[in-house]
Tab-separated table of C-alpha atoms in Angstrom:
chain	number	residue	atom	x	y	z
G	1	MET	CA	-37.844	1.644	3.516
G	2	ALA	CA	-37.301	-0.179	0.234
G	3	ASP	CA	-33.523	0.213	0.562
G	4	SER	CA	-33.478	-1.266	4.071
G	5	GLN	CA	-35.615	-4.209	2.941
G	6	SER	CA	-33.356	-4.961	-0.023
G	7	ALA	CA	-30.306	-4.710	2.195
G	8	SER	CA	-31.715	-7.447	4.439
G	9	VAL	CA	-32.207	-9.918	1.581
G	10	PRO	CA	-29.389	-12.506	1.604
G	11	GLN	CA	-27.189	-12.238	-1.457
G	12	PRO	CA	-25.926	-15.349	-3.284
G	13	LEU	CA	-22.381	-16.428	-2.514
G	14	PHE	CA	-21.828	-16.956	-6.227
G	15	SER	CA	-23.672	-17.964	-9.381
G	16	PHE	CA	-22.848	-20.318	-12.233
G	17	GLY	CA	-24.410	-21.375	-15.516
G	18	VAL	CA	-25.513	-24.925	-16.337
G	19	VAL	CA	-26.231	-26.604	-19.682
G	20	ALA	CA	-27.490	-30.193	-19.808
G	21	ASP	CA	-28.027	-32.666	-22.645
G	22	VAL	CA	-27.553	-30.588	-25.769
G	23	GLN	CA	-27.609	-33.884	-27.721
G	24	TYR	CA	-26.928	-32.341	-31.099
G	25	ALA	CA	-26.821	-34.432	-34.257
G	26	ASP	CA	-27.280	-33.518	-37.887
G	27	LYS	CA	-30.133	-35.978	-38.342
G	28	ASP	CA	-33.923	-36.057	-38.494
G	29	ASN	CA	-36.066	-35.686	-35.389
G	30	GLY	CA	-36.417	-38.667	-33.117
G	31	GLU	CA	-38.707	-39.647	-30.258
G	32	TYR	CA	-37.799	-40.875	-26.806
G	33	GLU	CA	-40.130	-41.447	-23.857
G	34	SER	CA	-42.965	-39.731	-25.780
G	35	ARG	CA	-40.845	-36.622	-26.339
G	36	ILE	CA	-39.765	-35.301	-29.722
G	37	GLN	CA	-35.993	-34.860	-30.016
G	38	ARG	CA	-35.240	-31.997	-32.373
G	39	TYR	CA	-31.562	-32.649	-32.883
G	40	ARG	CA	-30.899	-29.951	-35.483
G	41	GLU	CA	-32.378	-27.228	-33.282
G	42	ALA	CA	-29.805	-27.813	-30.543
G	43	PRO	CA	-26.965	-25.545	-31.810
G	44	ASN	CA	-29.158	-22.426	-31.918
G	45	LYS	CA	-30.478	-23.145	-28.435
G	46	LEU	CA	-26.955	-23.669	-27.127
G	47	GLN	CA	-25.876	-20.418	-28.754
G	48	GLU	CA	-28.704	-18.646	-26.926
G	49	ALA	CA	-27.438	-20.059	-23.636
G	50	VAL	CA	-23.861	-18.978	-24.421
G	51	ASN	CA	-25.070	-15.470	-25.309
G	52	THR	CA	-27.007	-15.269	-22.051
G	53	PHE	CA	-24.060	-16.451	-19.969
G	54	ASN	CA	-21.737	-13.988	-21.689
G	55	SER	CA	-24.184	-11.138	-21.102
G	56	VAL	CA	-23.965	-11.706	-17.329
G	57	LYS	CA	-20.397	-12.987	-17.210
G	58	GLN	CA	-19.510	-10.544	-14.452
G	59	ASP	CA	-21.982	-12.409	-12.216
G	60	LEU	CA	-20.905	-15.956	-13.094
G	61	LEU	CA	-18.088	-17.812	-11.420
G	62	PHE	CA	-18.116	-20.560	-14.070
G	63	ALA	CA	-20.299	-22.530	-16.472
G	64	LEU	CA	-20.849	-26.286	-16.356
G	65	THR	CA	-21.992	-28.680	-19.066
G	66	LEU	CA	-23.561	-31.868	-17.716
G	67	GLY	CA	-22.724	-34.265	-20.540
G	68	ASP	CA	-24.341	-35.519	-23.741
G	69	ILE	CA	-23.415	-32.433	-25.729
G	70	ILE	CA	-23.829	-34.664	-28.809
G	71	ASP	CA	-26.277	-37.478	-29.475
G	72	GLY	CA	-24.214	-39.671	-31.786
G	73	ASN	CA	-24.753	-40.096	-35.495
G	74	THR	CA	-24.786	-42.916	-38.017
G	75	THR	CA	-21.014	-42.867	-38.599
G	76	LEU	CA	-17.971	-41.847	-36.618
G	77	GLU	CA	-17.197	-39.152	-39.181
G	78	LYS	CA	-20.672	-37.605	-38.863
G	79	THR	CA	-20.508	-37.802	-35.068
G	80	ARG	CA	-17.134	-36.068	-35.089
G	81	ALA	CA	-18.538	-33.334	-37.337
G	82	ASP	CA	-21.462	-32.857	-34.911
G	83	PHE	CA	-18.994	-32.614	-32.039
G	84	HIS	CA	-17.030	-29.851	-33.749
G	85	VAL	CA	-20.199	-27.835	-34.362
G	86	ILE	CA	-20.852	-27.828	-30.612
G	87	LEU	CA	-17.207	-27.169	-29.746
G	88	GLU	CA	-17.218	-24.045	-31.901
G	89	ILE	CA	-20.171	-22.690	-29.937
G	90	LEU	CA	-18.756	-23.626	-26.540
G	91	CYS	CA	-15.485	-21.915	-27.430
G	92	LYS	CA	-17.416	-18.621	-27.491
G	93	LEU	CA	-18.150	-18.878	-23.769
G	94	ASP	CA	-16.420	-16.005	-22.019
G	95	VAL	CA	-16.473	-17.580	-18.550
G	96	PRO	CA	-14.410	-20.472	-17.144
G	97	THR	CA	-16.095	-23.714	-18.179
G	98	CYS	CA	-16.085	-27.234	-16.735
G	99	HIS	CA	-17.347	-30.361	-18.470
G	100	LEU	CA	-18.223	-33.949	-17.647
G	101	LEU	CA	-18.855	-37.085	-19.673
G	102	GLY	CA	-22.316	-38.366	-20.574
G	103	ASN	CA	-23.175	-41.692	-22.170
G	104	HIS	CA	-23.820	-40.099	-25.587
G	105	CYS	CA	-20.438	-38.363	-25.410
G	106	LEU	CA	-18.938	-41.831	-25.737
G	107	SER	CA	-20.137	-42.038	-29.314
G	108	LEU	CA	-16.574	-40.767	-29.748
G	109	PRO	CA	-13.443	-42.177	-28.074
G	110	ARG	CA	-13.063	-41.037	-24.473
G	111	ASP	CA	-9.566	-39.648	-24.927
G	112	GLU	CA	-10.690	-37.569	-27.901
G	113	VAL	CA	-13.556	-36.018	-25.943
G	114	LEU	CA	-11.412	-35.368	-22.855
G	115	LYS	CA	-8.745	-33.618	-24.912
G	116	ALA	CA	-11.174	-31.531	-26.962
G	117	LEU	CA	-13.013	-30.353	-23.837
G	118	ASN	CA	-9.759	-29.745	-21.966
G	119	MET	CA	-10.912	-31.996	-19.135
G	120	PRO	CA	-8.108	-32.903	-16.704
G	121	ALA	CA	-9.483	-36.433	-16.211
G	122	ARG	CA	-12.694	-38.480	-16.421
G	123	TYR	CA	-13.460	-37.461	-12.849
G	124	TYR	CA	-11.791	-34.635	-10.977
G	125	GLN	CA	-12.123	-31.808	-8.498
G	126	THR	CA	-11.439	-28.107	-8.922
G	127	ASP	CA	-11.356	-25.186	-6.500
G	128	LEU	CA	-14.102	-22.606	-7.010
G	129	LYS	CA	-13.558	-20.036	-4.302
G	130	ALA	CA	-12.636	-20.054	-0.628
G	131	GLY	CA	-14.493	-22.886	1.047
G	132	TRP	CA	-16.015	-24.333	-2.140
G	133	LYS	CA	-15.015	-27.031	-4.630
G	134	LEU	CA	-16.593	-28.610	-7.687
G	135	VAL	CA	-16.430	-32.406	-7.890
G	136	VAL	CA	-17.053	-33.940	-11.312
G	137	LEU	CA	-18.005	-37.621	-11.497
G	138	ASP	CA	-17.783	-40.116	-14.356
G	139	SER	CA	-20.996	-42.122	-14.231
G	140	MET	CA	-19.867	-44.204	-17.226
G	141	ASP	CA	-16.791	-45.360	-15.320
G	142	MET	CA	-18.274	-48.839	-14.873
G	143	SER	CA	-19.862	-49.649	-18.218
G	144	LEU	CA	-19.481	-51.875	-21.247
G	145	ASN	CA	-18.156	-48.886	-23.211
G	146	TRP	CA	-14.582	-50.060	-22.656
G	147	PRO	CA	-12.322	-52.605	-24.342
G	148	GLU	CA	-13.133	-56.080	-23.041
G	149	ASP	CA	-9.676	-56.573	-21.526
G	150	THR	CA	-9.987	-53.567	-19.185
G	151	GLU	CA	-10.858	-53.689	-15.490
G	152	ASN	CA	-13.693	-51.211	-16.081
G	153	TYR	CA	-15.366	-53.565	-18.578
G	154	LYS	CA	-14.883	-56.602	-16.344
G	155	ALA	CA	-16.354	-54.774	-13.342
G	156	ALA	CA	-19.351	-53.731	-15.450
G	157	ALA	CA	-19.911	-57.262	-16.752
G	158	ASP	CA	-19.784	-58.674	-13.219
G	159	PHE	CA	-22.171	-56.024	-11.924
G	160	LEU	CA	-24.627	-56.745	-14.743
G	161	LYS	CA	-24.606	-60.433	-13.849
G	162	ALA	CA	-25.275	-59.635	-10.200
G	163	TYR	CA	-27.966	-57.053	-10.995
G	164	PRO	CA	-29.597	-57.924	-14.341
G	165	LEU	CA	-31.942	-55.458	-15.985
G	166	GLY	CA	-35.517	-56.087	-14.869
G	167	GLN	CA	-38.227	-54.929	-12.518
G	168	ALA	CA	-35.892	-55.124	-9.526
G	169	ASN	CA	-33.103	-53.228	-11.318
G	170	PRO	CA	-34.680	-50.817	-13.830
G	171	GLN	CA	-31.541	-48.666	-13.930
G	172	MET	CA	-29.417	-51.398	-15.537
G	173	SER	CA	-29.907	-50.448	-19.207
G	174	LEU	CA	-26.674	-50.659	-21.160
G	175	TRP	CA	-26.790	-46.962	-21.968
G	176	ASN	CA	-26.488	-46.278	-18.249
G	177	GLY	CA	-23.353	-46.865	-16.247
G	178	GLY	CA	-21.964	-47.012	-12.749
G	179	ILE	CA	-19.307	-45.463	-10.551
G	180	GLY	CA	-16.416	-47.867	-10.088
G	181	SER	CA	-14.808	-48.827	-6.795
G	182	VAL	CA	-11.688	-46.701	-7.352
G	183	GLN	CA	-13.789	-43.610	-8.071
G	184	LEU	CA	-16.036	-44.326	-5.075
G	185	SER	CA	-12.987	-44.501	-2.807
G	186	TRP	CA	-11.712	-41.253	-4.300
G	187	LEU	CA	-15.074	-39.577	-3.671
G	188	ALA	CA	-15.297	-40.909	-0.117
G	189	ALA	CA	-11.861	-39.441	0.617
G	190	LEU	CA	-12.895	-36.085	-0.837
G	191	LEU	CA	-16.001	-36.024	1.347
G	192	LYS	CA	-13.953	-36.863	4.421
G	193	ASP	CA	-11.387	-34.151	3.641
G	194	ALA	CA	-14.147	-31.617	2.961
G	195	GLU	CA	-15.762	-32.344	6.309
G	196	ARG	CA	-12.425	-31.990	8.076
G	197	ASP	CA	-11.516	-28.754	6.284
G	198	VAL	CA	-15.061	-27.314	6.407
G	199	VAL	CA	-15.262	-27.150	2.610
G	200	LYS	CA	-18.557	-27.348	0.730
G	201	LEU	CA	-18.717	-29.500	-2.410
G	202	ILE	CA	-20.859	-29.195	-5.511
G	203	VAL	CA	-20.957	-32.753	-6.871
G	204	ALA	CA	-21.916	-33.082	-10.542
G	205	GLY	CA	-22.465	-36.166	-12.669
G	206	HIS	CA	-24.404	-37.071	-15.785
G	207	HIS	CA	-26.524	-39.805	-14.197
G	208	PRO	CA	-28.331	-38.939	-10.941
G	209	VAL	CA	-27.046	-40.813	-7.885
G	210	VAL	CA	-29.848	-40.153	-5.386
G	211	GLY	CA	-33.099	-42.106	-5.520
G	212	GLY	CA	-36.119	-39.932	-6.258
G	213	SER	CA	-34.109	-37.233	-8.018
G	214	ALA	CA	-34.993	-38.716	-11.420
G	215	LEU	CA	-36.814	-41.643	-12.959
G	216	THR	CA	-35.377	-44.868	-11.566
G	217	THR	CA	-34.486	-45.981	-15.091
G	218	HIS	CA	-32.090	-43.022	-15.360
G	219	LEU	CA	-30.196	-43.464	-12.094
G	220	VAL	CA	-26.589	-44.565	-11.982
G	221	TRP	CA	-26.302	-48.360	-11.872
G	222	ASN	CA	-24.987	-48.623	-8.322
G	223	HIS	CA	-26.766	-45.630	-6.815
G	224	GLN	CA	-27.809	-47.562	-3.699
G	225	GLU	CA	-24.469	-49.271	-3.194
G	226	GLY	CA	-22.537	-46.098	-3.937
G	227	LEU	CA	-24.524	-43.903	-1.576
G	228	ARG	CA	-24.142	-46.403	1.249
G	229	GLY	CA	-20.415	-46.427	0.578
G	230	PHE	CA	-19.956	-42.818	1.578
G	231	GLY	CA	-22.728	-42.320	4.093
G	232	LEU	CA	-25.433	-40.669	1.967
G	233	ALA	CA	-27.966	-43.483	1.813
G	234	HIS	CA	-30.437	-41.517	3.946
G	235	ILE	CA	-30.949	-38.825	1.273
G	236	GLN	CA	-34.207	-39.212	-0.618
G	237	PHE	CA	-36.192	-36.937	-2.919
G	238	PRO	CA	-39.953	-37.171	-3.560
G	239	ALA	CA	-40.671	-39.692	-6.293
G	240	CYS	CA	-40.518	-38.259	-9.800
G	241	ARG	CA	-43.519	-38.639	-12.088
C-alpha cells in the first residue's frame, strides 16, 4: 500500500539550489531595517550551503546566486579582497552555477564582476533542459552606477526626475535600480518566443519586479511600467509585512 501511494506522488521535474544576499565584508556588524548584519559570519554560512549542494549534487540541475555576494567595504582594495574570499568558496561548488548582479556587487566595476563570475552578459538566458530556460535580469541596468556620459545613466537620471523618491515612489532609493528599455524589449521578445515554442521560463533578478512580492521600497524602480510592458501587470502577491 505504501509503495502504491508513493508511486502516485508527483515527482519534481528538476531541482536547483539558490543562494541570496551573502553580503560578505570583513568589517564589524551593522544594522539595517532593525536587523543585525553579521558580515564576517557570511563565508562560513555560504560554505555550509556549498557543502549541502555538493552533497546532493546528483539531484541538482544547477545552483543560482541572486546577487549581493559582497556588501562593499571601506576601500576598493578591501572590497576586492572580500570578493575573492567569496569566489574561493563558490569555486568549490560541484554543480553548474549561474549568477546575477546585485546593487552591492557594483561596489566593484561591472566588468570585473562579470568576468570573475564567468557571466556571459549583464542579462542573459540559458537552456536548462527540454522545455525550460533560465532568464537572468539586470535590475541595476537603469541606475546612477554608470559613467555620466552613458545612456544607462541618462535614462536613470530622467526616470528619477519623473518619479522622485517619496511617498508615491518609495522604490526610488539610489541603491535600487530599474530595467532599461532595451532589456525590457529583450525580455518581451523572450516571453513571446517562449509562448510560441511552449517553453517555460524561470526569471531571476536581484530586485523583485512584482508588487506584493517584497516591501515596496525594495522593488525595481519601474516595476509597474515594466510589468505593463510585457503583459504581466495583473500579477499581484499578498502585501508583505
